[in-house]
Amino acid sequence: MKSLVVGNWKLYVNSVAEGKKLLKEIDRKFPRGVKSTVAVCPQVPIAAALRAEYGGRRIAFGTQDVSADLEGAHTGSASALALASSGLAYVIVGHAEMRALGDTDEIVSKKAVAALAAKLHPVICVGEPARDTEGTHFSFLSKNVSQSLARIEPADAARITVAYDPVWAIGQKEAPSPRVVSEAVIFIRKTLAGMWGRDAALKVRIIYGGSVLPESAAEFATNSAAQGLLVGRASVDAESFAGIIKAFS
Ligand code: PGA
């Protein structure tokens, strides 16, 4: 399975001009021999404009959220159909920053299904808000995974990515160790196997997100079970993002 490196540009890039400049720099620093898929997810209008302008082939485009509804009387969001028709291929759903605004597991599950219906590849974020010594985060995570993916058919296993993106690890100085991440990735896969059976569970790509930098990316690539990374801050610094891409090549 190809690994996936996704840059979540959040609201860090707020104009097409800024986005173009950043893409150009990433393209210039893009390492040789990259075998993973690389995608960037700017906010909607910028993503569509940049995708239309981008002449290269090395970077795929996505965005950071999608409506749970495919069409109809729903004000304010962007439908999966509109995103797909703008040339976007990926969409992040259930990011902690969207969950903080009210996205429940059920909404996340509906958004993922809407994305699949429009042939987008959803990157479904899961992860516990905090950790404790009793390991209650595992029961949180198991429910979080099973409910956020509840509406997805096992036949679509190869068309989704699950991002272990725990709230406590986002926006920190350092990422957790590859061991901690591997443990969670393996636990997520076991949860999926319980839902869908082993064969389907093995088809799901599971990546890690939370305070990834080039140094930690190299560690994750060599010493963890994660099949790629979801990168926030470091994805809007061309040098750092290129370093992260390189780690997963
Ligand atoms: P960060 O963001 O890399 O800036 O910690 C990660 C995320 O929000 O998934």
mmCIF file of N, CA and C and ligand atoms in Angstrom, residues 8 10 12 95 97 165 169-172 209-212 230-234, ligand 1:
data_model
loop_
_atom_site.group_PDB
_atom_site.id
_atom_site.type_symbol
_atom_site.label_atom_id
_atom_site.label_comp_id
_atom_site.label_asym_id
_atom_site.label_seq_id
_atom_site.Cartn_x
_atom_site.Cartn_y
_atom_site.Cartn_z
ATOM 1 N N ASN A 8 -2.258 19.654 5.990
ATOM 2 C CA ASN A 8 -3.477 20.388 6.326
ATOM 3 C C ASN A 8 -3.090 21.853 6.515
ATOM 4 N N LYS A 10 -4.909 24.344 7.069
ATOM 5 C CA LYS A 10 -5.777 25.063 8.021
ATOM 6 C C LYS A 10 -6.092 26.468 7.491
ATOM 7 N N TYR A 12 -3.774 28.768 7.606
ATOM 8 C CA TYR A 12 -2.421 29.340 7.562
ATOM 9 C C TYR A 12 -2.151 30.027 6.233
ATOM 10 N N HIS A 95 -11.682 16.291 11.665
ATOM 11 C CA HIS A 95 -10.505 16.839 12.351
ATOM 12 C C HIS A 95 -10.927 17.359 13.723
ATOM 13 N N GLU A 97 -10.367 19.969 15.195
ATOM 14 C CA GLU A 97 -10.823 21.363 15.208
ATOM 15 C C GLU A 97 -12.245 21.498 14.663
ATOM 16 N N ASP A 165 -5.076 11.038 15.068
ATOM 17 C CA ASP A 165 -4.714 12.455 15.217
ATOM 18 C C ASP A 165 -5.206 12.902 16.602
ATOM 19 N N ALA A 169 -1.997 15.652 21.056
ATOM 20 C CA ALA A 169 -0.707 15.714 20.348
ATOM 21 C C ALA A 169 -0.666 16.824 19.296
ATOM 22 N N ILE A 170 -1.811 17.493 19.075
ATOM 23 C CA ILE A 170 -1.864 18.527 18.029
ATOM 24 C C ILE A 170 -1.313 19.849 18.571
ATOM 25 N N GLY A 171 -0.504 20.504 17.767
ATOM 26 C CA GLY A 171 -0.004 21.834 18.127
ATOM 27 C C GLY A 171 0.976 21.848 19.294
ATOM 28 N N GLN A 172 1.646 20.726 19.523
ATOM 29 C CA GLN A 172 2.615 20.652 20.624
ATOM 30 C C GLN A 172 4.043 20.881 20.112
ATOM 31 N N GLY A 209 -1.147 11.838 12.794
ATOM 32 C CA GLY A 209 -1.037 13.298 12.766
ATOM 33 C C GLY A 209 -0.892 13.871 14.165
ATOM 34 N N GLY A 210 -0.150 14.963 14.272
ATOM 35 C CA GLY A 210 0.032 15.651 15.557
ATOM 36 C C GLY A 210 1.478 16.030 15.767
ATOM 37 N N SER A 211 1.780 17.321 15.506
ATOM 38 C CA SER A 211 3.110 17.874 15.778
ATOM 39 C C SER A 211 4.249 17.162 15.058
ATOM 40 N N VAL A 212 3.987 16.760 13.816
ATOM 41 C CA VAL A 212 5.028 16.094 13.033
ATOM 42 C C VAL A 212 6.006 17.127 12.464
ATOM 43 N N LEU A 230 -0.315 13.060 8.694
ATOM 44 C CA LEU A 230 -1.153 14.240 8.504
ATOM 45 C C LEU A 230 -0.414 15.384 9.204
ATOM 46 N N VAL A 231 -0.062 16.389 8.433
ATOM 47 C CA VAL A 231 0.839 17.418 8.943
ATOM 48 C C VAL A 231 0.157 18.775 8.967
ATOM 49 N N GLY A 232 0.207 19.460 10.086
ATOM 50 C CA GLY A 232 -0.366 20.796 10.191
ATOM 51 C C GLY A 232 0.687 21.860 9.904
ATOM 52 N N ARG A 233 1.138 22.527 10.982
ATOM 53 C CA ARG A 233 2.084 23.644 10.832
ATOM 54 C C ARG A 233 3.232 23.393 9.873
ATOM 55 N N ALA A 234 3.870 22.227 10.013
ATOM 56 C CA ALA A 234 5.071 21.967 9.210
ATOM 57 C C ALA A 234 4.761 21.819 7.718
HETATM 58 P P1 PGA B 1 0.171 20.166 13.847
HETATM 59 O O1 PGA B 1 -1.336 19.863 13.434
HETATM 60 O O2 PGA B 1 1.035 19.358 12.918
HETATM 61 O O3 PGA B 1 0.325 21.617 13.684
HETATM 62 O O4 PGA B 1 0.303 19.698 15.278
HETATM 63 C C1 PGA B 1 -1.700 18.532 13.244
HETATM 64 C C2 PGA B 1 -3.178 18.406 13.079
HETATM 65 O O5 PGA B 1 -3.929 19.355 13.377
HETATM 66 O O6 PGA B 1 -3.618 17.333 12.649
#
